[in-house]
Amino acid sequence: MKYVLVTGGVVSGLGKGVTASSIGLILKACGLRVTSIKIDPYLNTDAGTMSPFEHGEVYVLDDGGEVDLDLGNYERFLDIKLTGDNNITTGKIYQSVIDKERRGDYLGKTVQVVPHITDAI
């Protein structure tokens, strides 16, 4: 498995999503199997409750996932179906660790960023 990372910091509107979609389309045209994963640093678990004036429009996936509009570009460019699992947010990662802690999965250990959050990533 190989990965292509497209990054541009937190600056919005640079075209990172369209660039990633275009690279994916080129790779797909070369016969490779591709998918896309968007990683957002915000603490929200999804884009559903974020202000469209601040974050842009929300794209709703077939599984009901409310995600960044870039995932809509990925689906259309690459002719693939994505799920909420293709969108990773810091909030989702923290929520999964907190859920494990609440279930007792850590057996009473002190849950910390290192190693618990970093392991979840």
PDB file of C-alpha atoms in Angstrom:
ATOM      1  CA  MET A   1       0.000   0.000   0.000  1.00  0.00           C
ATOM      2  CA  LYS A   2       1.299   3.457  -0.908  1.00  0.00           C
ATOM      3  CA  TYR A   3       0.142   6.847   0.338  1.00  0.00           C
ATOM      4  CA  VAL A   4       0.105  10.276  -1.281  1.00  0.00           C
ATOM      5  CA  LEU A   5      -0.256  13.141   1.190  1.00  0.00           C
ATOM      6  CA  VAL A   6      -1.465  16.552   0.087  1.00  0.00           C
ATOM      7  CA  THR A   7      -0.972  19.250   2.691  1.00  0.00           C
ATOM      8  CA  GLY A   8      -1.136  23.000   2.741  1.00  0.00           C
ATOM      9  CA  GLY A   9      -1.531  23.856   6.374  1.00  0.00           C
ATOM     10  CA  VAL A  10      -4.724  25.439   7.616  1.00  0.00           C
ATOM     11  CA  VAL A  11      -5.132  27.865   4.725  1.00  0.00           C
ATOM     12  CA  SER A  12      -8.522  27.332   3.128  1.00  0.00           C
ATOM     13  CA  GLY A  13      -9.209  27.597  -0.569  1.00  0.00           C
ATOM     14  CA  LEU A  14      -5.780  26.602  -1.876  1.00  0.00           C
ATOM     15  CA  GLY A  15      -7.204  23.738  -3.899  1.00  0.00           C
ATOM     16  CA  LYS A  16      -5.795  20.895  -1.790  1.00  0.00           C
ATOM     17  CA  GLY A  17      -8.966  18.834  -2.262  1.00  0.00           C
ATOM     18  CA  VAL A  18      -9.086  19.308  -6.020  1.00  0.00           C
ATOM     19  CA  THR A  19      -5.350  18.572  -6.216  1.00  0.00           C
ATOM     20  CA  ALA A  20      -5.794  15.334  -4.240  1.00  0.00           C
ATOM     21  CA  SER A  21      -8.765  14.366  -6.429  1.00  0.00           C
ATOM     22  CA  SER A  22      -6.791  15.049  -9.606  1.00  0.00           C
ATOM     23  CA  ILE A  23      -3.804  13.009  -8.439  1.00  0.00           C
ATOM     24  CA  GLY A  24      -6.166  10.179  -7.525  1.00  0.00           C
ATOM     25  CA  LEU A  25      -7.778  10.301 -10.961  1.00  0.00           C
ATOM     26  CA  ILE A  26      -4.374  10.105 -12.673  1.00  0.00           C
ATOM     27  CA  LEU A  27      -3.394   7.117 -10.511  1.00  0.00           C
ATOM     28  CA  LYS A  28      -6.729   5.436 -11.212  1.00  0.00           C
ATOM     29  CA  ALA A  29      -6.213   5.979 -14.956  1.00  0.00           C
ATOM     30  CA  CYS A  30      -2.891   4.139 -14.561  1.00  0.00           C
ATOM     31  CA  GLY A  31      -4.782   1.110 -13.269  1.00  0.00           C
ATOM     32  CA  LEU A  32      -4.262   1.612  -9.551  1.00  0.00           C
ATOM     33  CA  ARG A  33      -7.007   1.230  -6.956  1.00  0.00           C
ATOM     34  CA  VAL A  34      -7.460   4.496  -5.080  1.00  0.00           C
ATOM     35  CA  THR A  35      -9.438   5.959  -2.221  1.00  0.00           C
ATOM     36  CA  SER A  36      -9.277   9.216  -0.303  1.00  0.00           C
ATOM     37  CA  ILE A  37      -9.086  10.036   3.367  1.00  0.00           C
ATOM     38  CA  LYS A  38      -9.474  13.597   4.600  1.00  0.00           C
ATOM     39  CA  ILE A  39      -7.874  14.450   7.931  1.00  0.00           C
ATOM     40  CA  ASP A  40      -9.102  17.613   9.654  1.00  0.00           C
ATOM     41  CA  PRO A  41      -7.556  18.943  12.863  1.00  0.00           C
ATOM     42  CA  TYR A  42     -10.734  20.372  14.391  1.00  0.00           C
ATOM     43  CA  LEU A  43     -12.220  18.976  17.596  1.00  0.00           C
ATOM     44  CA  ASN A  44     -15.687  18.582  16.099  1.00  0.00           C
ATOM     45  CA  THR A  45     -16.534  14.952  15.382  1.00  0.00           C
ATOM     46  CA  ASP A  46     -17.947  15.923  11.982  1.00  0.00           C
ATOM     47  CA  ALA A  47     -18.779  19.003   9.913  1.00  0.00           C
ATOM     48  CA  GLY A  48     -22.526  18.775  10.565  1.00  0.00           C
ATOM     49  CA  THR A  49     -22.746  21.437  13.250  1.00  0.00           C
ATOM     50  CA  MET A  50     -20.066  23.777  11.949  1.00  0.00           C
ATOM     51  CA  SER A  51     -20.980  27.188  10.558  1.00  0.00           C
ATOM     52  CA  PRO A  52     -21.103  27.129   6.746  1.00  0.00           C
ATOM     53  CA  PHE A  53     -19.839  30.724   6.810  1.00  0.00           C
ATOM     54  CA  GLU A  54     -16.707  29.600   8.633  1.00  0.00           C
ATOM     55  CA  HIS A  55     -16.151  26.131   7.188  1.00  0.00           C
ATOM     56  CA  GLY A  56     -18.111  25.995   3.933  1.00  0.00           C
ATOM     57  CA  GLU A  57     -20.979  23.749   2.986  1.00  0.00           C
ATOM     58  CA  VAL A  58     -21.423  20.298   4.464  1.00  0.00           C
ATOM     59  CA  TYR A  59     -21.461  17.288   2.133  1.00  0.00           C
ATOM     60  CA  VAL A  60     -23.648  14.363   3.206  1.00  0.00           C
ATOM     61  CA  LEU A  61     -22.392  10.891   2.285  1.00  0.00           C
ATOM     62  CA  ASP A  62     -24.625   7.907   1.469  1.00  0.00           C
ATOM     63  CA  ASP A  63     -24.067   6.527   4.988  1.00  0.00           C
ATOM     64  CA  GLY A  64     -25.264   9.828   6.493  1.00  0.00           C
ATOM     65  CA  GLY A  65     -21.796  11.099   7.355  1.00  0.00           C
ATOM     66  CA  GLU A  66     -21.675  14.903   7.397  1.00  0.00           C
ATOM     67  CA  VAL A  67     -18.277  15.823   6.037  1.00  0.00           C
ATOM     68  CA  ASP A  68     -16.198  18.489   4.340  1.00  0.00           C
ATOM     69  CA  LEU A  69     -17.173  19.294   0.762  1.00  0.00           C
ATOM     70  CA  ASP A  70     -13.813  17.894  -0.412  1.00  0.00           C
ATOM     71  CA  LEU A  71     -15.187  14.375   0.064  1.00  0.00           C
ATOM     72  CA  GLY A  72     -17.860  15.182  -2.519  1.00  0.00           C
ATOM     73  CA  ASN A  73     -15.091  16.141  -4.931  1.00  0.00           C
ATOM     74  CA  TYR A  74     -13.284  12.871  -4.191  1.00  0.00           C
ATOM     75  CA  GLU A  75     -16.436  10.854  -4.900  1.00  0.00           C
ATOM     76  CA  ARG A  76     -17.184  12.630  -8.173  1.00  0.00           C
ATOM     77  CA  PHE A  77     -13.621  12.801  -9.517  1.00  0.00           C
ATOM     78  CA  LEU A  78     -12.790   9.201  -8.631  1.00  0.00           C
ATOM     79  CA  ASP A  79     -16.257   7.679  -9.174  1.00  0.00           C
ATOM     80  CA  ILE A  80     -16.146   6.015  -5.750  1.00  0.00           C
ATOM     81  CA  LYS A  81     -18.418   5.917  -2.707  1.00  0.00           C
ATOM     82  CA  LEU A  82     -16.939   7.073   0.578  1.00  0.00           C
ATOM     83  CA  THR A  83     -18.178   6.679   4.154  1.00  0.00           C
ATOM     84  CA  GLY A  84     -17.767   8.688   7.313  1.00  0.00           C
ATOM     85  CA  ASP A  85     -14.669   6.584   8.009  1.00  0.00           C
ATOM     86  CA  ASN A  86     -12.943   8.386   5.127  1.00  0.00           C
ATOM     87  CA  ASN A  87     -13.091  11.583   7.183  1.00  0.00           C
ATOM     88  CA  ILE A  88     -10.876  11.685  10.268  1.00  0.00           C
ATOM     89  CA  THR A  89     -11.121  14.557  12.741  1.00  0.00           C
ATOM     90  CA  THR A  90      -9.272  15.165  15.974  1.00  0.00           C
ATOM     91  CA  GLY A  91     -12.682  15.091  17.642  1.00  0.00           C
ATOM     92  CA  LYS A  92     -13.370  11.563  16.343  1.00  0.00           C
ATOM     93  CA  ILE A  93     -10.009  10.348  17.606  1.00  0.00           C
ATOM     94  CA  TYR A  94     -10.498  11.851  21.064  1.00  0.00           C
ATOM     95  CA  GLN A  95     -14.086  10.542  21.193  1.00  0.00           C
ATOM     96  CA  SER A  96     -12.944   6.988  20.417  1.00  0.00           C
ATOM     97  CA  VAL A  97     -10.338   7.123  23.201  1.00  0.00           C
ATOM     98  CA  ILE A  98     -12.854   8.576  25.670  1.00  0.00           C
ATOM     99  CA  ASP A  99     -15.380   5.859  24.728  1.00  0.00           C
ATOM    100  CA  LYS A 100     -12.734   3.182  25.401  1.00  0.00           C
ATOM    101  CA  GLU A 101     -11.904   4.779  28.747  1.00  0.00           C
ATOM    102  CA  ARG A 102     -15.599   4.829  29.724  1.00  0.00           C
ATOM    103  CA  ARG A 103     -15.944   1.131  28.808  1.00  0.00           C
ATOM    104  CA  GLY A 104     -12.973   0.279  31.002  1.00  0.00           C
ATOM    105  CA  ASP A 105     -10.740  -0.797  28.136  1.00  0.00           C
ATOM    106  CA  TYR A 106      -7.714   0.851  29.756  1.00  0.00           C
ATOM    107  CA  LEU A 107      -8.205  -1.059  33.038  1.00  0.00           C
ATOM    108  CA  GLY A 108      -7.979   1.987  35.292  1.00  0.00           C
ATOM    109  CA  LYS A 109      -4.845   3.444  33.709  1.00  0.00           C
ATOM    110  CA  THR A 110      -4.453   7.200  33.401  1.00  0.00           C
ATOM    111  CA  VAL A 111      -5.438   7.995  29.816  1.00  0.00           C
ATOM    112  CA  GLN A 112      -3.024  10.433  28.194  1.00  0.00           C
ATOM    113  CA  VAL A 113      -2.281  11.965  24.808  1.00  0.00           C
ATOM    114  CA  VAL A 114       0.871   9.832  24.660  1.00  0.00           C
ATOM    115  CA  PRO A 115       0.381   6.916  24.258  1.00  0.00           C
ATOM    116  CA  HIS A 116      -3.414   6.627  24.009  1.00  0.00           C
ATOM    117  CA  ILE A 117      -4.273   9.354  21.481  1.00  0.00           C
ATOM    118  CA  THR A 118      -1.134   8.763  19.422  1.00  0.00           C
ATOM    119  CA  ASP A 119      -1.882   5.024  19.321  1.00  0.00           C
ATOM    120  CA  ALA A 120      -5.437   5.765  18.138  1.00  0.00           C
ATOM    121  CA  ILE A 121      -4.085   7.851  15.280  1.00  0.00           C
TER     122      ILE A 121
END
